[in-house]
Amino acid sequence: MTNSCPPPRFRKGDDRYDSVDYTPYPGNIPRARRRVAQLAVDWGHPDVAGDAALLASELCTNALLHGCLRDRLFRVETSLTGNALRVAVTDPRGERRPYPPTPVADDQFGRGLLIVRALANRWSVEKLTVGKTVWAELDMRGDLDV
């Protein structure tokens, strides 16, 4: 396996950061999902662990189906700032940009980005020199002192 992802980047302002490279096999999607959920819990935000896991699952599935190349890794980066948890998935196929389709009622596939759009407070795609990163953010709730 070769790594076509750029070096991990710790963005300025990140309080916590994690990066894992995965081989492009379906069994790594649940591994990434569990890791992102556990990081949310470990970083003190169990309330968003389920949503973060679902975002990771959908972004990884899209990377695997549409963005991965044989023998090229994909990367899952999870970061926490004071106000947002970000899940970012980088794959080697920058020319295959995601777009939310309009699925027909009986379609079995094609709803992943619709789920991402519904769950995330923000999401976008960054084109890289080689590949792309698709990211989604969940806003963190502040202390609810009443």
Short mmCIF file of N, CA, C and O in Angstrom, two decimals:
data_model
loop_
_atom_site.label_atom_id
_atom_site.label_comp_id
_atom_site.label_asym_id
_atom_site.label_seq_id
_atom_site.Cartn_x
_atom_site.Cartn_y
_atom_site.Cartn_z
N MET A 1 0.83 -1.18 0.00
CA MET A 1 0.00 0.00 0.00
C MET A 1 0.88 1.25 0.00
O MET A 1 1.88 1.30 0.70
N THR A 2 0.47 2.21 -0.75
CA THR A 2 1.17 3.49 -0.74
C THR A 2 0.22 4.55 -0.23
O THR A 2 -0.98 4.47 -0.41
N ASN A 3 0.79 5.52 0.41
CA ASN A 3 -0.02 6.59 0.97
C ASN A 3 0.00 7.77 0.02
O ASN A 3 1.03 8.39 -0.18
N SER A 4 -1.14 8.06 -0.58
CA SER A 4 -1.22 9.20 -1.48
C SER A 4 -1.77 10.43 -0.79
O SER A 4 -1.96 11.45 -1.42
N CYS A 5 -2.06 10.33 0.49
CA CYS A 5 -2.61 11.46 1.23
C CYS A 5 -1.48 12.40 1.63
O CYS A 5 -0.37 11.96 1.93
N PRO A 6 -1.74 13.70 1.65
CA PRO A 6 -0.72 14.64 2.13
C PRO A 6 -0.47 14.41 3.61
O PRO A 6 -1.27 13.74 4.28
N PRO A 7 0.61 14.94 4.13
CA PRO A 7 0.88 14.76 5.56
C PRO A 7 -0.28 15.29 6.39
O PRO A 7 -0.93 16.27 5.99
N PRO A 8 -0.58 14.65 7.52
CA PRO A 8 -1.65 15.17 8.38
C PRO A 8 -1.35 16.60 8.79
O PRO A 8 -0.20 16.99 8.94
N ARG A 9 -2.40 17.37 8.98
CA ARG A 9 -2.18 18.76 9.36
C ARG A 9 -2.99 19.07 10.61
O ARG A 9 -4.18 18.83 10.67
N PHE A 10 -2.30 19.58 11.58
CA PHE A 10 -2.93 20.03 12.81
C PHE A 10 -3.26 21.49 12.58
O PHE A 10 -2.37 22.32 12.48
N ARG A 11 -4.56 21.78 12.41
CA ARG A 11 -4.96 23.14 12.10
C ARG A 11 -4.81 24.04 13.32
O ARG A 11 -5.05 23.62 14.44
N LYS A 12 -4.40 25.26 13.08
CA LYS A 12 -4.27 26.22 14.17
C LYS A 12 -5.61 26.36 14.88
O LYS A 12 -6.65 26.51 14.24
N GLY A 13 -5.59 26.28 16.18
CA GLY A 13 -6.81 26.40 16.96
C GLY A 13 -7.41 25.07 17.36
O GLY A 13 -8.34 25.03 18.16
N ASP A 14 -6.91 23.96 16.80
CA ASP A 14 -7.42 22.65 17.20
C ASP A 14 -7.00 22.36 18.63
O ASP A 14 -5.83 22.48 18.98
N ASP A 15 -7.96 21.97 19.46
CA ASP A 15 -7.66 21.56 20.82
C ASP A 15 -7.20 20.11 20.86
O ASP A 15 -6.35 19.74 21.65
N ARG A 16 -7.80 19.29 20.03
CA ARG A 16 -7.48 17.87 19.94
C ARG A 16 -7.43 17.49 18.46
O ARG A 16 -8.14 18.05 17.64
N TYR A 17 -6.60 16.48 18.17
CA TYR A 17 -6.44 16.07 16.78
C TYR A 17 -6.08 14.60 16.71
O TYR A 17 -5.30 14.11 17.54
N ASP A 18 -6.64 13.90 15.73
CA ASP A 18 -6.33 12.49 15.51
C ASP A 18 -6.35 12.23 14.01
O ASP A 18 -7.19 12.79 13.29
N SER A 19 -5.44 11.40 13.54
CA SER A 19 -5.37 11.07 12.13
C SER A 19 -5.01 9.60 11.98
O SER A 19 -4.07 9.12 12.62
N VAL A 20 -5.77 8.88 11.15
CA VAL A 20 -5.49 7.47 10.89
C VAL A 20 -5.63 7.22 9.39
O VAL A 20 -6.60 7.66 8.77
N ASP A 21 -4.67 6.51 8.82
CA ASP A 21 -4.74 6.08 7.43
C ASP A 21 -5.30 4.66 7.39
O ASP A 21 -4.89 3.81 8.19
N TYR A 22 -6.21 4.43 6.46
CA TYR A 22 -6.85 3.12 6.32
C TYR A 22 -6.65 2.58 4.91
O TYR A 22 -6.61 3.35 3.95
N THR A 23 -6.59 1.26 4.81
CA THR A 23 -6.58 0.62 3.50
C THR A 23 -8.00 0.67 2.94
O THR A 23 -8.97 0.69 3.70
N PRO A 24 -8.15 0.71 1.62
CA PRO A 24 -9.49 0.87 1.03
C PRO A 24 -10.30 -0.43 1.00
O PRO A 24 -10.60 -0.97 -0.07
N TYR A 25 -10.65 -0.93 2.17
CA TYR A 25 -11.45 -2.14 2.30
C TYR A 25 -12.67 -1.85 3.16
O TYR A 25 -12.58 -1.09 4.12
N PRO A 26 -13.81 -2.45 2.80
CA PRO A 26 -15.06 -2.17 3.53
C PRO A 26 -14.96 -2.37 5.04
O PRO A 26 -15.61 -1.64 5.80
N GLY A 27 -14.16 -3.30 5.50
CA GLY A 27 -14.04 -3.54 6.94
C GLY A 27 -13.46 -2.37 7.71
O GLY A 27 -13.62 -2.29 8.94
N ASN A 28 -12.84 -1.44 7.02
CA ASN A 28 -12.28 -0.28 7.71
C ASN A 28 -13.30 0.82 7.96
O ASN A 28 -13.05 1.72 8.77
N ILE A 29 -14.44 0.75 7.33
CA ILE A 29 -15.48 1.76 7.58
C ILE A 29 -15.99 1.67 9.02
O ILE A 29 -16.01 2.67 9.73
N PRO A 30 -16.38 0.48 9.51
CA PRO A 30 -16.80 0.43 10.92
C PRO A 30 -15.66 0.73 11.89
O PRO A 30 -15.91 1.29 12.97
N ARG A 31 -14.44 0.42 11.53
CA ARG A 31 -13.30 0.76 12.40
C ARG A 31 -13.18 2.27 12.55
O ARG A 31 -13.00 2.80 13.64
N ALA A 32 -13.27 2.98 11.42
CA ALA A 32 -13.20 4.44 11.46
C ALA A 32 -14.38 5.01 12.23
O ALA A 32 -14.21 5.93 13.04
N ARG A 33 -15.56 4.47 12.01
CA ARG A 33 -16.76 4.95 12.70
C ARG A 33 -16.61 4.80 14.21
O ARG A 33 -16.88 5.73 14.97
N ARG A 34 -16.16 3.62 14.66
CA ARG A 34 -15.97 3.39 16.10
C ARG A 34 -14.91 4.32 16.67
O ARG A 34 -15.05 4.83 17.78
N ARG A 35 -13.83 4.54 15.93
CA ARG A 35 -12.76 5.40 16.43
C ARG A 35 -13.24 6.84 16.61
O ARG A 35 -12.98 7.48 17.63
N VAL A 36 -13.95 7.36 15.61
CA VAL A 36 -14.46 8.73 15.70
C VAL A 36 -15.43 8.87 16.87
O VAL A 36 -15.37 9.83 17.64
N ALA A 37 -16.32 7.89 17.04
CA ALA A 37 -17.27 7.93 18.16
C ALA A 37 -16.53 7.91 19.49
O ALA A 37 -16.85 8.67 20.41
N GLN A 38 -15.52 7.06 19.61
CA GLN A 38 -14.76 6.96 20.86
C GLN A 38 -13.99 8.25 21.13
O GLN A 38 -13.89 8.69 22.28
N LEU A 39 -13.45 8.87 20.09
CA LEU A 39 -12.74 10.14 20.28
C LEU A 39 -13.69 11.21 20.80
O LEU A 39 -13.34 11.98 21.70
N ALA A 40 -14.90 11.28 20.26
CA ALA A 40 -15.88 12.26 20.74
C ALA A 40 -16.16 12.05 22.22
O ALA A 40 -16.21 13.02 22.99
N VAL A 41 -16.30 10.80 22.63
CA VAL A 41 -16.53 10.49 24.05
C VAL A 41 -15.30 10.85 24.88
O VAL A 41 -15.41 11.53 25.90
N ASP A 42 -14.13 10.41 24.43
CA ASP A 42 -12.89 10.67 25.16
C ASP A 42 -12.61 12.17 25.29
O ASP A 42 -12.01 12.60 26.28
N TRP A 43 -13.02 12.94 24.30
CA TRP A 43 -12.77 14.38 24.31
C TRP A 43 -13.88 15.16 25.02
O TRP A 43 -13.93 16.38 24.96
N GLY A 44 -14.78 14.42 25.68
CA GLY A 44 -15.79 15.06 26.52
C GLY A 44 -17.08 15.46 25.85
O GLY A 44 -17.83 16.28 26.38
N HIS A 45 -17.39 14.86 24.69
CA HIS A 45 -18.61 15.22 23.97
C HIS A 45 -19.39 13.97 23.56
O HIS A 45 -19.64 13.73 22.37
N PRO A 46 -19.83 13.18 24.55
CA PRO A 46 -20.57 11.96 24.21
C PRO A 46 -21.90 12.24 23.52
O PRO A 46 -22.42 11.38 22.81
N ASP A 47 -22.44 13.45 23.69
CA ASP A 47 -23.71 13.81 23.08
C ASP A 47 -23.65 13.85 21.55
O ASP A 47 -24.68 13.71 20.89
N VAL A 48 -22.47 14.03 20.98
CA VAL A 48 -22.36 14.07 19.51
C VAL A 48 -21.68 12.83 18.95
O VAL A 48 -21.46 12.75 17.73
N ALA A 49 -21.37 11.86 19.79
CA ALA A 49 -20.64 10.67 19.33
C ALA A 49 -21.40 9.92 18.24
O ALA A 49 -20.80 9.50 17.24
N GLY A 50 -22.69 9.77 18.39
CA GLY A 50 -23.48 9.05 17.38
C GLY A 50 -23.51 9.78 16.05
O GLY A 50 -23.33 9.16 14.99
N ASP A 51 -23.73 11.09 16.09
CA ASP A 51 -23.75 11.86 14.85
C ASP A 51 -22.37 11.88 14.20
O ASP A 51 -22.24 11.77 12.97
N ALA A 52 -21.31 12.02 15.01
CA ALA A 52 -19.95 12.02 14.47
C ALA A 52 -19.64 10.67 13.82
O ALA A 52 -19.02 10.62 12.75
N ALA A 53 -20.08 9.59 14.45
CA ALA A 53 -19.86 8.25 13.89
C ALA A 53 -20.58 8.10 12.55
O ALA A 53 -20.03 7.54 11.59
N LEU A 54 -21.81 8.60 12.47
CA LEU A 54 -22.56 8.50 11.22
C LEU A 54 -21.91 9.34 10.13
O LEU A 54 -21.81 8.90 8.98
N LEU A 55 -21.43 10.53 10.46
CA LEU A 55 -20.71 11.34 9.48
C LEU A 55 -19.48 10.61 8.97
O LEU A 55 -19.22 10.56 7.76
N ALA A 56 -18.71 10.03 9.90
CA ALA A 56 -17.51 9.30 9.50
C ALA A 56 -17.88 8.13 8.59
O ALA A 56 -17.21 7.90 7.57
N SER A 57 -18.91 7.42 8.94
CA SER A 57 -19.33 6.27 8.14
C SER A 57 -19.71 6.68 6.72
O SER A 57 -19.28 6.06 5.74
N GLU A 58 -20.50 7.74 6.60
CA GLU A 58 -20.93 8.19 5.28
C GLU A 58 -19.77 8.74 4.45
O GLU A 58 -19.65 8.44 3.26
N LEU A 59 -18.89 9.53 5.08
CA LEU A 59 -17.75 10.09 4.34
C LEU A 59 -16.78 8.98 3.93
O LEU A 59 -16.23 9.01 2.81
N CYS A 60 -16.54 8.02 4.80
CA CYS A 60 -15.64 6.90 4.47
C CYS A 60 -16.24 6.03 3.36
O CYS A 60 -15.53 5.59 2.46
N THR A 61 -17.53 5.77 3.44
CA THR A 61 -18.18 4.97 2.40
C THR A 61 -18.07 5.66 1.05
O THR A 61 -17.74 5.01 0.04
N ASN A 62 -18.30 6.98 1.01
CA ASN A 62 -18.16 7.70 -0.25
C ASN A 62 -16.72 7.64 -0.76
O ASN A 62 -16.49 7.48 -1.96
N ALA A 63 -15.76 7.79 0.15
CA ALA A 63 -14.36 7.71 -0.27
C ALA A 63 -14.05 6.33 -0.85
O ALA A 63 -13.40 6.21 -1.89
N LEU A 64 -14.53 5.30 -0.19
CA LEU A 64 -14.27 3.94 -0.64
C LEU A 64 -14.93 3.67 -1.99
O LEU A 64 -14.32 3.10 -2.88
N LEU A 65 -16.18 4.09 -2.15
CA LEU A 65 -16.91 3.81 -3.39
C LEU A 65 -16.47 4.69 -4.56
O LEU A 65 -16.47 4.24 -5.70
N HIS A 66 -16.13 5.95 -4.28
CA HIS A 66 -15.93 6.90 -5.37
C HIS A 66 -14.55 7.54 -5.41
O HIS A 66 -14.22 8.19 -6.40
N GLY A 67 -13.75 7.42 -4.35
CA GLY A 67 -12.51 8.17 -4.30
C GLY A 67 -11.24 7.38 -4.15
O GLY A 67 -10.16 7.92 -4.27
N CYS A 68 -11.36 6.10 -3.85
CA CYS A 68 -10.15 5.32 -3.59
C CYS A 68 -9.63 4.63 -4.84
O CYS A 68 -10.39 4.32 -5.75
N LEU A 69 -8.35 4.44 -4.84
CA LEU A 69 -7.67 3.69 -5.88
C LEU A 69 -7.01 2.48 -5.23
O LEU A 69 -6.64 2.53 -4.05
N ARG A 70 -6.84 1.45 -6.00
CA ARG A 70 -6.19 0.24 -5.48
C ARG A 70 -4.81 0.59 -4.93
O ARG A 70 -4.05 1.34 -5.54
N ASP A 71 -4.51 0.05 -3.78
CA ASP A 71 -3.22 0.23 -3.12
C ASP A 71 -2.95 1.67 -2.68
O ASP A 71 -1.81 2.04 -2.45
N ARG A 72 -3.99 2.50 -2.56
CA ARG A 72 -3.83 3.86 -2.04
C ARG A 72 -4.68 4.00 -0.79
O ARG A 72 -5.84 3.61 -0.77
N LEU A 73 -4.11 4.55 0.22
CA LEU A 73 -4.81 4.70 1.49
C LEU A 73 -5.76 5.89 1.47
O LEU A 73 -5.60 6.80 0.66
N PHE A 74 -6.74 5.85 2.37
CA PHE A 74 -7.55 7.03 2.64
C PHE A 74 -7.35 7.39 4.10
O PHE A 74 -7.00 6.55 4.92
N ARG A 75 -7.53 8.66 4.41
CA ARG A 75 -7.24 9.16 5.76
C ARG A 75 -8.50 9.71 6.40
O ARG A 75 -9.28 10.40 5.75
N VAL A 76 -8.63 9.43 7.70
CA VAL A 76 -9.71 10.02 8.49
C VAL A 76 -9.06 10.89 9.56
O VAL A 76 -8.27 10.39 10.37
N GLU A 77 -9.35 12.19 9.53
CA GLU A 77 -8.84 13.13 10.52
C GLU A 77 -10.02 13.62 11.36
O GLU A 77 -11.05 14.00 10.82
N THR A 78 -9.83 13.58 12.66
CA THR A 78 -10.85 14.07 13.58
C THR A 78 -10.20 15.16 14.42
O THR A 78 -9.10 14.97 14.93
N SER A 79 -10.87 16.30 14.51
CA SER A 79 -10.30 17.39 15.30
C SER A 79 -11.41 18.08 16.08
O SER A 79 -12.58 18.06 15.70
N LEU A 80 -10.99 18.68 17.18
CA LEU A 80 -11.92 19.38 18.06
C LEU A 80 -11.37 20.76 18.33
O LEU A 80 -10.20 20.92 18.70
N THR A 81 -12.20 21.75 18.09
CA THR A 81 -11.87 23.12 18.50
C THR A 81 -12.78 23.43 19.66
O THR A 81 -13.59 22.60 20.07
N GLY A 82 -12.71 24.63 20.16
CA GLY A 82 -13.56 25.00 21.28
C GLY A 82 -15.04 24.92 20.94
O GLY A 82 -15.87 24.75 21.81
N ASN A 83 -15.40 24.97 19.65
CA ASN A 83 -16.81 25.02 19.33
C ASN A 83 -17.26 24.02 18.26
O ASN A 83 -18.43 24.02 17.89
N ALA A 84 -16.38 23.17 17.73
CA ALA A 84 -16.80 22.24 16.68
C ALA A 84 -15.94 20.98 16.66
O ALA A 84 -14.74 21.03 16.93
N LEU A 85 -16.59 19.88 16.32
CA LEU A 85 -15.91 18.61 16.07
C LEU A 85 -15.93 18.41 14.56
O LEU A 85 -17.00 18.48 13.94
N ARG A 86 -14.75 18.21 13.97
CA ARG A 86 -14.64 18.05 12.52
C ARG A 86 -14.20 16.63 12.19
O ARG A 86 -13.26 16.12 12.79
N VAL A 87 -14.87 16.03 11.22
CA VAL A 87 -14.48 14.75 10.66
C VAL A 87 -14.14 15.01 9.21
O VAL A 87 -14.96 15.55 8.45
N ALA A 88 -12.91 14.68 8.81
CA ALA A 88 -12.45 14.93 7.44
C ALA A 88 -11.89 13.64 6.86
O ALA A 88 -11.13 12.93 7.53
N VAL A 89 -12.28 13.32 5.64
CA VAL A 89 -11.82 12.11 4.97
C VAL A 89 -11.12 12.52 3.68
O VAL A 89 -11.71 13.22 2.84
N THR A 90 -9.87 12.10 3.52
CA THR A 90 -9.07 12.42 2.35
C THR A 90 -8.87 11.17 1.52
O THR A 90 -8.53 10.11 2.07
N ASP A 91 -9.09 11.29 0.22
CA ASP A 91 -8.86 10.17 -0.69
C ASP A 91 -8.07 10.67 -1.90
O ASP A 91 -7.94 11.87 -2.09
N PRO A 92 -7.54 9.75 -2.72
CA PRO A 92 -6.65 10.15 -3.81
C PRO A 92 -7.32 10.63 -5.09
O PRO A 92 -6.63 11.02 -6.03
N ARG A 93 -8.64 10.63 -5.19
CA ARG A 93 -9.31 10.96 -6.44
C ARG A 93 -9.93 12.35 -6.41
O ARG A 93 -11.13 12.52 -6.24
N GLY A 94 -9.11 13.36 -6.61
CA GLY A 94 -9.58 14.74 -6.59
C GLY A 94 -10.53 15.10 -7.71
O GLY A 94 -11.33 16.01 -7.59
N GLU A 95 -10.45 14.37 -8.82
CA GLU A 95 -11.32 14.68 -9.95
C GLU A 95 -12.75 14.19 -9.73
O GLU A 95 -13.66 14.60 -10.44
N ARG A 96 -12.97 13.36 -8.74
CA ARG A 96 -14.32 12.84 -8.44
C ARG A 96 -14.88 13.57 -7.25
O ARG A 96 -14.81 13.12 -6.13
N ARG A 97 -15.45 14.73 -7.51
CA ARG A 97 -15.99 15.57 -6.44
C ARG A 97 -17.41 15.13 -6.09
O ARG A 97 -18.20 14.83 -6.96
N PRO A 98 -17.71 15.12 -4.79
CA PRO A 98 -19.04 14.68 -4.38
C PRO A 98 -20.10 15.76 -4.61
O PRO A 98 -19.80 16.94 -4.58
N TYR A 99 -21.29 15.31 -4.84
CA TYR A 99 -22.43 16.22 -4.94
C TYR A 99 -23.65 15.45 -4.44
O TYR A 99 -23.78 14.26 -4.68
N PRO A 100 -24.53 16.12 -3.72
CA PRO A 100 -25.73 15.44 -3.23
C PRO A 100 -26.72 15.22 -4.38
O PRO A 100 -27.20 16.18 -4.97
N PRO A 101 -27.00 13.97 -4.72
CA PRO A 101 -27.94 13.70 -5.80
C PRO A 101 -29.39 13.87 -5.33
O PRO A 101 -29.65 14.07 -4.15
N THR A 102 -30.28 13.76 -6.26
CA THR A 102 -31.70 13.72 -5.93
C THR A 102 -32.16 12.28 -6.14
O THR A 102 -32.45 11.87 -7.27
N PRO A 103 -32.19 11.49 -5.06
CA PRO A 103 -32.53 10.08 -5.23
C PRO A 103 -34.02 9.88 -5.52
O PRO A 103 -34.86 10.67 -5.09
N VAL A 104 -34.30 8.84 -6.25
CA VAL A 104 -35.67 8.43 -6.50
C VAL A 104 -36.11 7.58 -5.30
O VAL A 104 -35.29 6.95 -4.65
N ALA A 105 -37.40 7.57 -5.01
CA ALA A 105 -37.93 6.92 -3.80
C ALA A 105 -37.46 5.48 -3.62
O ALA A 105 -37.18 5.06 -2.50
N ASP A 106 -37.33 4.72 -4.70
CA ASP A 106 -36.95 3.32 -4.53
C ASP A 106 -35.46 3.07 -4.74
O ASP A 106 -35.03 1.92 -4.80
N ASP A 107 -34.66 4.12 -4.84
CA ASP A 107 -33.20 3.95 -4.93
C ASP A 107 -32.66 3.35 -3.64
O ASP A 107 -33.07 3.74 -2.55
N GLN A 108 -31.73 2.42 -3.78
CA GLN A 108 -31.11 1.82 -2.60
C GLN A 108 -29.87 2.58 -2.17
O GLN A 108 -29.40 2.41 -1.06
N PHE A 109 -29.32 3.39 -3.03
CA PHE A 109 -28.09 4.11 -2.76
C PHE A 109 -28.28 5.59 -3.07
O PHE A 109 -29.28 5.99 -3.62
N GLY A 110 -27.27 6.40 -2.70
CA GLY A 110 -27.27 7.79 -3.11
C GLY A 110 -27.77 8.77 -2.07
O GLY A 110 -28.10 9.89 -2.41
N ARG A 111 -27.83 8.36 -0.81
CA ARG A 111 -28.32 9.27 0.22
C ARG A 111 -27.25 9.70 1.22
O ARG A 111 -27.54 10.44 2.14
N GLY A 112 -26.04 9.24 1.05
CA GLY A 112 -24.97 9.53 2.00
C GLY A 112 -24.73 11.01 2.22
O GLY A 112 -24.68 11.49 3.35
N LEU A 113 -24.58 11.77 1.14
CA LEU A 113 -24.33 13.20 1.28
C LEU A 113 -25.56 13.94 1.77
O LEU A 113 -25.44 14.99 2.41
N LEU A 114 -26.74 13.41 1.49
CA LEU A 114 -27.95 14.02 2.05
C LEU A 114 -27.96 13.87 3.57
O LEU A 114 -28.37 14.78 4.29
N ILE A 115 -27.49 12.73 4.06
CA ILE A 115 -27.37 12.51 5.50
C ILE A 115 -26.33 13.46 6.09
O ILE A 115 -26.56 14.09 7.12
N VAL A 116 -25.19 13.57 5.42
CA VAL A 116 -24.15 14.49 5.88
C VAL A 116 -24.69 15.92 5.94
O VAL A 116 -24.51 16.62 6.94
N ARG A 117 -25.37 16.33 4.90
CA ARG A 117 -25.92 17.69 4.84
C ARG A 117 -26.95 17.92 5.95
O ARG A 117 -27.02 19.00 6.53
N ALA A 118 -27.74 16.89 6.27
CA ALA A 118 -28.76 17.03 7.31
C ALA A 118 -28.16 17.06 8.72
O ALA A 118 -28.64 17.80 9.58
N LEU A 119 -27.10 16.30 8.95
CA LEU A 119 -26.50 16.21 10.29
C LEU A 119 -25.51 17.32 10.60
O LEU A 119 -25.48 17.83 11.72
N ALA A 120 -24.69 17.65 9.62
CA ALA A 120 -23.58 18.58 9.87
C ALA A 120 -24.06 20.03 9.88
O ALA A 120 -24.98 20.40 9.16
N ASN A 121 -23.39 20.83 10.69
CA ASN A 121 -23.64 22.26 10.67
C ASN A 121 -22.96 22.91 9.46
O ASN A 121 -23.43 23.92 8.95
N ARG A 122 -21.86 22.30 9.02
CA ARG A 122 -21.13 22.75 7.84
C ARG A 122 -20.47 21.53 7.21
O ARG A 122 -20.06 20.62 7.92
N TRP A 123 -20.33 21.54 5.89
CA TRP A 123 -19.53 20.53 5.22
C TRP A 123 -19.04 21.13 3.91
O TRP A 123 -19.62 22.06 3.38
N SER A 124 -17.94 20.59 3.42
CA SER A 124 -17.39 21.10 2.17
C SER A 124 -16.38 20.11 1.62
O SER A 124 -16.09 19.08 2.23
N VAL A 125 -15.83 20.46 0.47
CA VAL A 125 -14.81 19.67 -0.20
C VAL A 125 -13.62 20.57 -0.47
O VAL A 125 -13.79 21.70 -0.93
N GLU A 126 -12.42 20.09 -0.18
CA GLU A 126 -11.19 20.82 -0.50
C GLU A 126 -10.41 20.02 -1.52
O GLU A 126 -10.08 18.86 -1.28
N LYS A 127 -10.15 20.63 -2.67
CA LYS A 127 -9.32 19.98 -3.69
C LYS A 127 -7.86 20.11 -3.26
O LYS A 127 -7.43 21.17 -2.84
N LEU A 128 -7.14 19.03 -3.36
CA LEU A 128 -5.72 19.01 -3.01
C LEU A 128 -4.89 18.84 -4.29
O LEU A 128 -5.44 18.56 -5.36
N THR A 129 -3.59 18.97 -4.18
CA THR A 129 -2.73 18.74 -5.33
C THR A 129 -2.97 17.33 -5.85
O THR A 129 -3.11 17.11 -7.05
N VAL A 130 -3.03 16.37 -4.96
CA VAL A 130 -3.41 15.00 -5.29
C VAL A 130 -4.55 14.63 -4.36
O VAL A 130 -4.37 14.57 -3.15
N GLY A 131 -5.72 14.42 -4.91
CA GLY A 131 -6.85 13.99 -4.10
C GLY A 131 -7.74 15.12 -3.64
O GLY A 131 -7.70 16.24 -4.16
N LYS A 132 -8.55 14.79 -2.64
CA LYS A 132 -9.49 15.76 -2.08
C LYS A 132 -9.77 15.38 -0.63
O LYS A 132 -9.56 14.24 -0.21
N THR A 133 -10.26 16.35 0.12
CA THR A 133 -10.72 16.12 1.48
C THR A 133 -12.17 16.57 1.56
O THR A 133 -12.50 17.69 1.16
N VAL A 134 -13.02 15.69 2.05
CA VAL A 134 -14.41 16.03 2.31
C VAL A 134 -14.55 16.09 3.82
O VAL A 134 -14.16 15.15 4.52
N TRP A 135 -15.06 17.21 4.35
CA TRP A 135 -15.15 17.36 5.80
C TRP A 135 -16.55 17.81 6.19
O TRP A 135 -17.29 18.38 5.40
N ALA A 136 -16.86 17.50 7.44
CA ALA A 136 -18.14 17.92 8.02
C ALA A 136 -17.90 18.29 9.47
O ALA A 136 -17.06 17.68 10.15
N GLU A 137 -18.61 19.31 9.94
CA GLU A 137 -18.44 19.77 11.33
C GLU A 137 -19.76 19.74 12.08
O GLU A 137 -20.82 20.05 11.53
N LEU A 138 -19.65 19.40 13.35
CA LEU A 138 -20.75 19.45 14.29
C LEU A 138 -20.43 20.52 15.32
O LEU A 138 -19.35 20.48 15.92
N ASP A 139 -21.33 21.46 15.51
CA ASP A 139 -21.13 22.47 16.55
C ASP A 139 -21.30 21.84 17.92
O ASP A 139 -22.17 20.99 18.13
N MET A 140 -20.44 22.26 18.85
CA MET A 140 -20.52 21.78 20.22
C MET A 140 -21.42 22.71 21.01
O MET A 140 -21.34 23.93 20.86
N ARG A 141 -22.26 22.13 21.82
CA ARG A 141 -23.10 22.94 22.70
C ARG A 141 -22.26 23.42 23.87
O ARG A 141 -21.47 22.67 24.43
N GLY A 142 -22.46 24.67 24.24
CA GLY A 142 -21.76 25.22 25.40
C GLY A 142 -22.41 24.76 26.69
O GLY A 142 -23.40 24.03 26.69
N ASP A 143 -21.82 25.13 27.80
CA ASP A 143 -22.41 24.79 29.08
C ASP A 143 -23.78 25.44 29.20
O ASP A 143 -23.96 26.61 28.87
N LEU A 144 -24.73 24.69 29.67
CA LEU A 144 -26.09 25.18 29.78
C LEU A 144 -26.39 25.57 31.23
O LEU A 144 -27.30 25.04 31.85
N ASP A 145 -25.64 26.50 31.76
CA ASP A 145 -25.89 26.96 33.12
C ASP A 145 -27.13 27.82 33.13
O ASP A 145 -27.23 28.81 32.42
N VAL A 146 -28.08 27.44 33.96
CA VAL A 146 -29.33 28.20 34.03
C VAL A 146 -29.46 28.81 35.41
O VAL A 146 -29.11 28.29 36.38
#
